[in-house]
Tab-separated table of C-alpha atoms and ligand atoms in Angstrom:
chain	number	residue	atom	x	y	z
X	1	MET	CA	0.305	0.275	-0.182
X	2	ALA	CA	1.331	3.745	-0.184
X	3	ALA	CA	3.072	4.702	1.797
X	4	VAL	CA	1.036	8.411	3.199
X	5	ILE	CA	4.244	9.309	5.099
X	6	GLU	CA	7.684	8.338	4.658
X	7	VAL	CA	10.502	10.181	6.527
X	8	GLU	CA	13.916	10.053	5.564
X	9	ASP	CA	16.889	10.249	7.589
X	10	LEU	CA	15.241	13.191	9.525
X	11	HIS	CA	17.477	15.650	11.902
X	12	TYR	CA	16.454	17.852	14.705
X	13	THR	CA	18.584	19.413	17.191
X	14	TYR	CA	16.931	22.362	20.146
X	15	ARG	CA	18.387	25.309	20.347
X	16	ASP	CA	20.426	24.223	23.899
X	17	GLY	CA	22.402	21.581	21.485
X	18	THR	CA	20.139	18.550	22.407
X	19	ARG	CA	20.351	16.229	19.306
X	20	ALA	CA	16.246	14.681	19.597
X	21	LEU	CA	16.585	13.236	16.006
X	22	GLN	CA	19.842	11.819	14.732
X	23	GLY	CA	18.570	9.929	11.616
X	24	LEU	CA	15.114	9.390	12.082
X	25	SER	CA	13.487	7.405	9.285
X	26	LEU	CA	10.461	5.231	8.848
X	27	SER	CA	7.163	4.806	6.283
X	28	ILE	CA	3.311	4.395	7.388
X	29	PRO	CA	1.093	2.407	4.697
X	30	ALA	CA	-2.094	4.415	4.038
X	31	GLY	CA	-5.119	3.573	6.467
X	32	SER	CA	-2.901	1.929	8.757
X	33	ARG	CA	-3.020	2.416	12.473
X	34	VAL	CA	0.716	2.696	13.804
X	35	ALA	CA	1.599	2.590	17.514
X	36	LEU	CA	4.689	4.554	17.954
X	37	LEU	CA	7.059	3.510	20.706
X	38	GLY	CA	10.297	4.400	22.539
X	39	PRO	CA	11.519	5.038	25.887
X	40	ASN	CA	11.017	8.906	27.795
X	41	GLY	CA	13.036	11.196	25.303
X	42	ALA	CA	13.351	9.364	22.291
X	43	GLY	CA	12.321	11.987	20.042
X	44	LYS	CA	8.094	10.908	19.775
X	45	SER	CA	6.937	14.324	20.274
X	46	THR	CA	9.998	15.595	18.391
X	47	PHE	CA	8.878	13.263	14.765
X	48	LEU	CA	5.193	14.355	15.683
X	49	LEU	CA	5.467	17.919	15.279
X	50	HIS	CA	7.337	17.843	11.909
X	51	LEU	CA	3.908	16.642	10.384
X	52	ASN	CA	1.261	19.300	10.647
X	53	GLY	CA	4.892	21.237	9.961
X	54	LEU	CA	4.741	22.859	13.390
X	55	TYR	CA	9.243	21.645	13.218
X	56	LEU	CA	10.394	21.620	9.746
X	57	PRO	CA	13.755	19.596	8.714
X	58	GLN	CA	16.253	20.765	9.288
X	59	ARG	CA	18.541	18.008	7.456
X	60	GLY	CA	16.835	14.591	6.072
X	61	LYS	CA	12.836	14.936	4.133
X	62	VAL	CA	9.278	14.106	5.462
X	63	ARG	CA	6.259	13.768	3.099
X	64	VAL	CA	2.981	13.585	4.260
X	65	MET	CA	0.834	12.452	1.289
X	66	GLY	CA	3.612	12.567	-1.380
X	67	GLN	CA	4.151	16.173	-0.995
X	68	GLU	CA	7.314	16.748	0.968
X	69	VAL	CA	7.023	19.302	4.169
X	70	ASN	CA	8.521	23.187	4.152
X	71	ALA	CA	7.854	26.183	4.627
X	72	ARG	CA	6.103	26.830	1.720
X	73	THR	CA	3.635	23.614	2.339
X	74	ALA	CA	3.370	23.562	6.168
X	75	ARG	CA	-0.088	25.045	5.430
X	76	GLU	CA	-1.715	23.225	3.533
X	77	ILE	CA	-0.765	20.514	5.660
X	78	LYS	CA	-1.620	21.428	8.722
X	79	SER	CA	-5.338	21.223	7.208
X	80	ARG	CA	-4.474	17.192	6.085
X	81	VAL	CA	-2.885	16.086	9.564
X	82	GLY	CA	-4.605	16.854	12.559
X	83	LEU	CA	-2.448	16.706	15.768
X	84	VAL	CA	-3.750	16.275	18.928
X	85	PHE	CA	-1.186	17.404	21.606
X	86	GLN	CA	0.053	15.216	24.527
X	87	ASP	CA	-1.225	18.067	27.110
X	88	PRO	CA	-4.613	19.635	26.122
X	89	ASP	CA	-3.896	22.833	27.824
X	90	ASP	CA	-2.233	23.236	25.201
X	91	GLN	CA	-4.318	23.511	22.660
X	92	VAL	CA	-7.724	23.929	24.356
X	93	PHE	CA	-7.995	27.944	25.323
X	94	SER	CA	-11.018	29.343	23.767
X	95	SER	CA	-13.875	30.264	26.127
X	96	THR	CA	-16.307	27.867	25.633
X	97	VAL	CA	-16.251	23.785	24.145
X	98	GLY	CA	-18.155	25.216	21.229
X	99	GLU	CA	-16.026	27.843	20.224
X	100	ASP	CA	-13.050	25.876	20.581
X	101	VAL	CA	-13.748	23.424	18.389
X	102	ALA	CA	-14.940	25.719	15.735
X	103	PHE	CA	-11.751	27.197	15.679
X	104	GLY	CA	-10.054	24.867	13.213
X	105	PRO	CA	-12.980	24.572	10.858
X	106	VAL	CA	-13.871	28.464	10.604
X	107	ASN	CA	-9.945	29.171	10.250
X	108	MET	CA	-10.338	26.957	7.165
X	109	GLY	CA	-13.277	29.231	5.929
X	110	LEU	CA	-16.032	27.434	6.050
X	111	SER	CA	-19.302	28.393	6.104
X	112	ALA	CA	-21.346	28.973	8.954
X	113	THR	CA	-23.716	26.051	8.390
X	114	GLU	CA	-20.441	23.798	7.564
X	115	VAL	CA	-19.261	25.069	10.707
X	116	GLU	CA	-21.639	24.235	12.974
X	117	ARG	CA	-22.080	20.740	11.173
X	118	ARG	CA	-18.823	19.998	11.963
X	119	VAL	CA	-19.036	20.993	15.830
X	120	GLN	CA	-21.965	18.902	16.460
X	121	GLU	CA	-20.735	16.311	15.144
X	122	ALA	CA	-17.203	16.453	16.495
X	123	LEU	CA	-18.470	16.758	20.233
X	124	ALA	CA	-21.388	13.626	19.408
X	125	ALA	CA	-18.178	11.663	18.431
X	126	VAL	CA	-16.044	12.637	21.781
X	127	GLN	CA	-19.530	12.366	23.781
X	128	MET	CA	-18.947	15.985	25.154
X	129	GLU	CA	-22.371	17.495	23.713
X	130	ALA	CA	-23.817	18.579	26.628
X	131	TYR	CA	-20.019	20.567	27.524
X	132	ARG	CA	-20.421	23.123	24.762
X	133	ASP	CA	-21.227	26.183	26.302
X	134	LYS	CA	-18.328	25.587	29.203
X	135	PRO	CA	-15.618	27.739	29.552
X	136	PRO	CA	-12.806	24.405	29.133
X	137	TYR	CA	-11.012	25.362	32.483
X	138	HIS	CA	-13.706	24.378	34.415
X	139	LEU	CA	-13.228	20.434	33.021
X	140	SER	CA	-11.489	17.442	34.479
X	141	TYR	CA	-7.996	16.410	32.456
X	142	GLY	CA	-9.847	13.757	31.289
X	143	GLN	CA	-12.727	16.058	29.609
X	144	LYS	CA	-9.995	18.742	28.012
X	145	LYS	CA	-8.614	15.845	26.168
X	146	ARG	CA	-11.456	14.853	24.099
X	147	VAL	CA	-12.341	18.548	23.344
X	148	ALA	CA	-8.864	18.889	21.879
X	149	ILE	CA	-9.972	15.193	20.439
X	150	ALA	CA	-12.872	17.177	18.794
X	151	GLY	CA	-11.211	20.538	17.621
X	152	VAL	CA	-8.824	17.897	15.659
X	153	LEU	CA	-11.525	15.875	14.210
X	154	ALA	CA	-13.572	18.799	13.457
X	155	MET	CA	-10.887	19.894	11.038
X	156	GLY	CA	-11.772	16.430	9.194
X	157	PRO	CA	-8.080	15.685	8.489
X	158	GLU	CA	-6.804	12.712	6.695
X	159	ILE	CA	-4.208	11.435	9.380
X	160	ILE	CA	-4.934	11.416	12.728
X	161	VAL	CA	-1.772	11.917	14.877
X	162	LEU	CA	-2.325	11.481	18.888
X	163	ASP	CA	0.766	12.016	21.146
X	164	GLU	CA	0.169	10.225	24.509
X	165	PRO	CA	-3.531	10.295	24.512
X	166	MET	CA	-4.088	7.487	26.950
X	167	ALA	CA	-2.148	9.249	29.570
X	168	TYR	CA	-4.481	10.849	32.301
X	169	LEU	CA	-7.604	8.940	30.891
X	170	ASP	CA	-9.760	6.671	32.850
X	171	PRO	CA	-10.337	3.437	31.818
X	172	GLN	CA	-13.437	4.318	30.556
X	173	GLY	CA	-12.293	7.178	28.547
X	174	LYS	CA	-9.397	4.771	27.321
X	175	ASP	CA	-12.426	2.685	25.858
X	176	THR	CA	-13.870	4.847	24.468
X	177	LEU	CA	-11.229	6.675	22.724
X	178	LEU	CA	-10.569	3.801	21.421
X	179	ASP	CA	-14.205	3.468	19.910
X	180	ILE	CA	-13.565	6.837	18.284
X	181	LEU	CA	-10.101	5.912	17.147
X	182	ASP	CA	-11.754	2.831	15.029
X	183	ARG	CA	-14.398	5.019	13.584
X	184	LEU	CA	-12.462	6.933	12.543
X	185	HIS	CA	-10.014	4.296	10.566
X	186	ARG	CA	-13.230	2.353	9.396
X	187	ARG	CA	-13.546	6.519	7.517
X	188	GLY	CA	-10.200	6.024	5.773
X	189	ALA	CA	-7.951	7.601	8.175
X	190	THR	CA	-4.533	7.082	8.852
X	191	ILE	CA	-3.858	7.157	12.389
X	192	LEU	CA	-0.068	7.336	14.256
X	193	VAL	CA	-0.306	7.329	18.333
X	194	ALA	CA	2.746	7.746	20.274
X	195	THR	CA	2.571	5.454	23.594
X	196	HIS	CA	4.154	3.842	26.282
X	197	ASP	CA	1.125	1.377	26.406
X	198	VAL	CA	2.557	-1.976	24.760
X	199	ASP	CA	-0.658	-3.174	25.673
X	200	MET	CA	-2.747	-1.299	23.822
X	201	ALA	CA	-0.185	-1.475	21.025
X	202	ALA	CA	-0.300	-5.080	20.775
X	203	SER	CA	-4.016	-4.994	20.357
X	204	TRP	CA	-4.966	-1.783	18.516
X	205	ALA	CA	-1.744	-1.593	16.256
X	206	ASP	CA	-0.945	-2.941	12.939
X	207	ARG	CA	2.021	-1.357	12.666
X	208	VAL	CA	4.654	-0.588	15.366
X	209	ILE	CA	7.431	1.807	15.159
X	210	ILE	CA	10.257	1.724	17.859
X	211	ILE	CA	12.091	4.589	18.517
X	212	LYS	CA	15.158	5.018	20.604
X	213	ASN	CA	18.023	8.177	20.332
X	214	GLY	CA	16.191	9.245	17.580
X	215	ARG	CA	16.782	6.479	15.168
X	216	THR	CA	14.058	3.893	14.014
X	217	LEU	CA	15.005	0.711	16.328
X	218	ALA	CA	12.604	-0.826	14.491
X	219	GLN	CA	9.599	-1.016	12.005
X	220	GLY	CA	7.150	-2.885	11.419
X	221	ASP	CA	3.607	-5.968	12.315
X	222	PRO	CA	3.072	-6.375	15.836
X	223	SER	CA	4.838	-9.345	16.165
X	224	LEU	CA	8.284	-7.094	17.312
X	225	LEU	CA	6.603	-6.151	20.585
X	226	VAL	CA	7.267	-10.070	21.359
X	227	GLN	CA	11.109	-9.444	20.418
X	228	GLU	CA	13.121	-10.051	23.724
X	229	ASP	CA	15.658	-8.214	22.255
X	230	ILE	CA	13.605	-4.772	20.441
X	231	ILE	CA	11.700	-5.007	23.834
X	232	ARG	CA	14.827	-5.157	25.758
X	233	GLN	CA	16.452	-2.125	23.971
X	234	ALA	CA	13.676	-0.029	23.506
X	235	ASN	CA	13.069	-0.325	27.751
X	236	LEU	CA	9.703	-2.065	27.514
X	237	ARG	CA	8.376	-4.864	28.301
X	238	PHE	CA	6.081	-7.659	26.622
X	239	PRO	CA	2.359	-6.901	26.392
X	240	LEU	CA	0.542	-8.513	29.639
X	241	VAL	CA	-1.043	-11.635	27.401
X	242	ALA	CA	2.550	-12.182	26.151
X	243	GLN	CA	4.081	-12.604	29.619
X	244	ILE	CA	1.626	-14.957	30.784
X	245	PHE	CA	2.117	-17.484	28.569
X	246	ARG	CA	6.044	-16.522	28.730
X	247	SER	CA	5.955	-17.930	32.336
X	248	LEU	CA	4.740	-21.190	30.563
X	249	PRO	CA	7.865	-22.734	28.991
X	250	GLU	CA	6.490	-26.081	29.211
X	251	LEU	CA	4.231	-24.976	26.364
X	252	GLN	CA	7.344	-25.299	23.915
X	253	LEU	CA	6.054	-22.206	22.102
X	254	LYS	CA	8.087	-21.240	18.990
X	255	THR	CA	5.575	-17.534	18.585
X	256	VAL	CA	4.059	-16.384	21.600
X	257	PRO	CA	0.826	-14.735	21.522
X	258	TYR	CA	0.526	-11.089	22.478
X	259	THR	CA	-3.839	-10.496	21.746
X	260	VAL	CA	-6.477	-11.557	23.737
X	261	GLU	CA	-7.986	-13.335	20.443
X	262	GLN	CA	-4.300	-15.199	19.392
X	263	ALA	CA	-4.301	-16.309	23.062
X	264	ALA	CA	-7.562	-17.988	23.544
X	265	ALA	CA	-7.948	-20.083	20.215
X	266	LEU	CA	-4.201	-20.707	21.036
X	267	LEU	CA	-6.019	-22.017	24.121
X	268	LYS	CA	-9.321	-23.436	22.421
X	269	ASP	CA	-6.489	-25.405	20.587
X	270	ILE	CA	-4.463	-27.056	24.084
X	271	LEU	CA	-8.399	-27.444	25.569
X	272	ALA	CA	-8.957	-29.810	21.962
X	273	GLY	CA	-6.299	-31.657	23.333
X	274	HIS	CA	-4.031	-30.285	20.022
X	275	ARG	CA	-1.305	-29.419	22.112
X	276	VAL	CA	1.086	-30.170	25.216
S	1	LIG	N1	11.442	22.299	24.361
S	1	LIG	C1	13.451	21.519	24.273
S	1	LIG	N2	14.367	22.375	24.512
S	1	LIG	C2	15.156	21.366	24.422
S	1	LIG	N3	15.457	19.897	24.296
S	1	LIG	C3	14.030	19.609	24.066
S	1	LIG	C4	12.976	19.791	24.452
S	1	LIG	N4	12.059	19.406	24.037
S	1	LIG	C5	12.254	18.039	24.041
S	1	LIG	N5	14.159	18.085	24.223
S	1	LIG	C6	14.538	17.141	24.152
S	1	LIG	O1	14.528	16.542	22.925
S	1	LIG	C7	14.840	14.787	23.363
S	1	LIG	C8	13.310	14.256	22.593
S	1	LIG	O2	12.533	14.633	23.188
S	1	LIG	P1	11.235	14.634	22.745
S	1	LIG	O3	10.942	14.675	21.543
S	1	LIG	O4	9.983	15.362	23.892
S	1	LIG	O5	11.125	12.624	23.681
S	1	LIG	P2	9.867	11.833	23.870
S	1	LIG	O6	8.215	12.575	23.426
S	1	LIG	O7	9.775	10.457	22.608
S	1	LIG	O8	9.436	11.764	25.417
S	1	LIG	C9	15.086	14.805	24.618
S	1	LIG	O9	16.360	14.394	24.935
S	1	LIG	C10	14.441	16.329	24.903
S	1	LIG	O10	15.070	16.686	26.807
S	2	LIG	MG1	6.711	13.088	24.060
């Protein structure tokens, strides 16, 4: 499948000399659900800020839907890539929830009726319609996070990028967010999520990219999450499902399951007497 995001030898050094990205290369297929993993300080957020032109490559290339990100294209690319920051307080700033979600569509120059339609739809998607006239500073962190997501949804981006969206969400909030992401994915969006949550990555992603020290350590399907050397190098841990089966060496498994579905299929097999 065609790549919607292509990154080649990307370098980024902050003003204080911190080399956050040191030759990052990766590619993301259209319509995929990608988990971007890596230890703190690996360069995840720095990379994500390049995807909608907030940062421009100092060296190397970033292409979004075939278009190279540079000073000339940054504005257009921004409207095609929705970035949800890690901290909603960096994103949600209007005096009411409704105005905040309308901000992007209004700036896109859409008609008042179209803005209204998009605001309603986006607030419904994150189940925040009842909060439309409230000031965002009265909301809980998780609610603000949902407003930030609604603001991005309202712009109708083809690529949606979320920086550690699960942080500080309660279990139900996480489920709601996963439902929202699934709905967007079914509509054809490509979704990229930076996360530390290997269980979420194992169950949700169809592609995994692991970065460390500003470079790509590995990219491929989620079975990377049960490769011991990669997990160790990336300061990650095995998904819980995989941990159970790794604690049972007597099963002599060649491949360890990492999703609930894989584990259930294996257990059925074992119970039916086909194994061990
Ligand atoms: N504004 C900044 N100024 C200087 N250094 C920064 C800044 N933002 C991030 N860094 C540094 O860049 C590196 C990568 O950070 P970041 O992209 O936030 O990693 P991650 O999101 O994977 O935790 C880290 O060493 C971090 O301390
Ligand atoms: Mg970060």
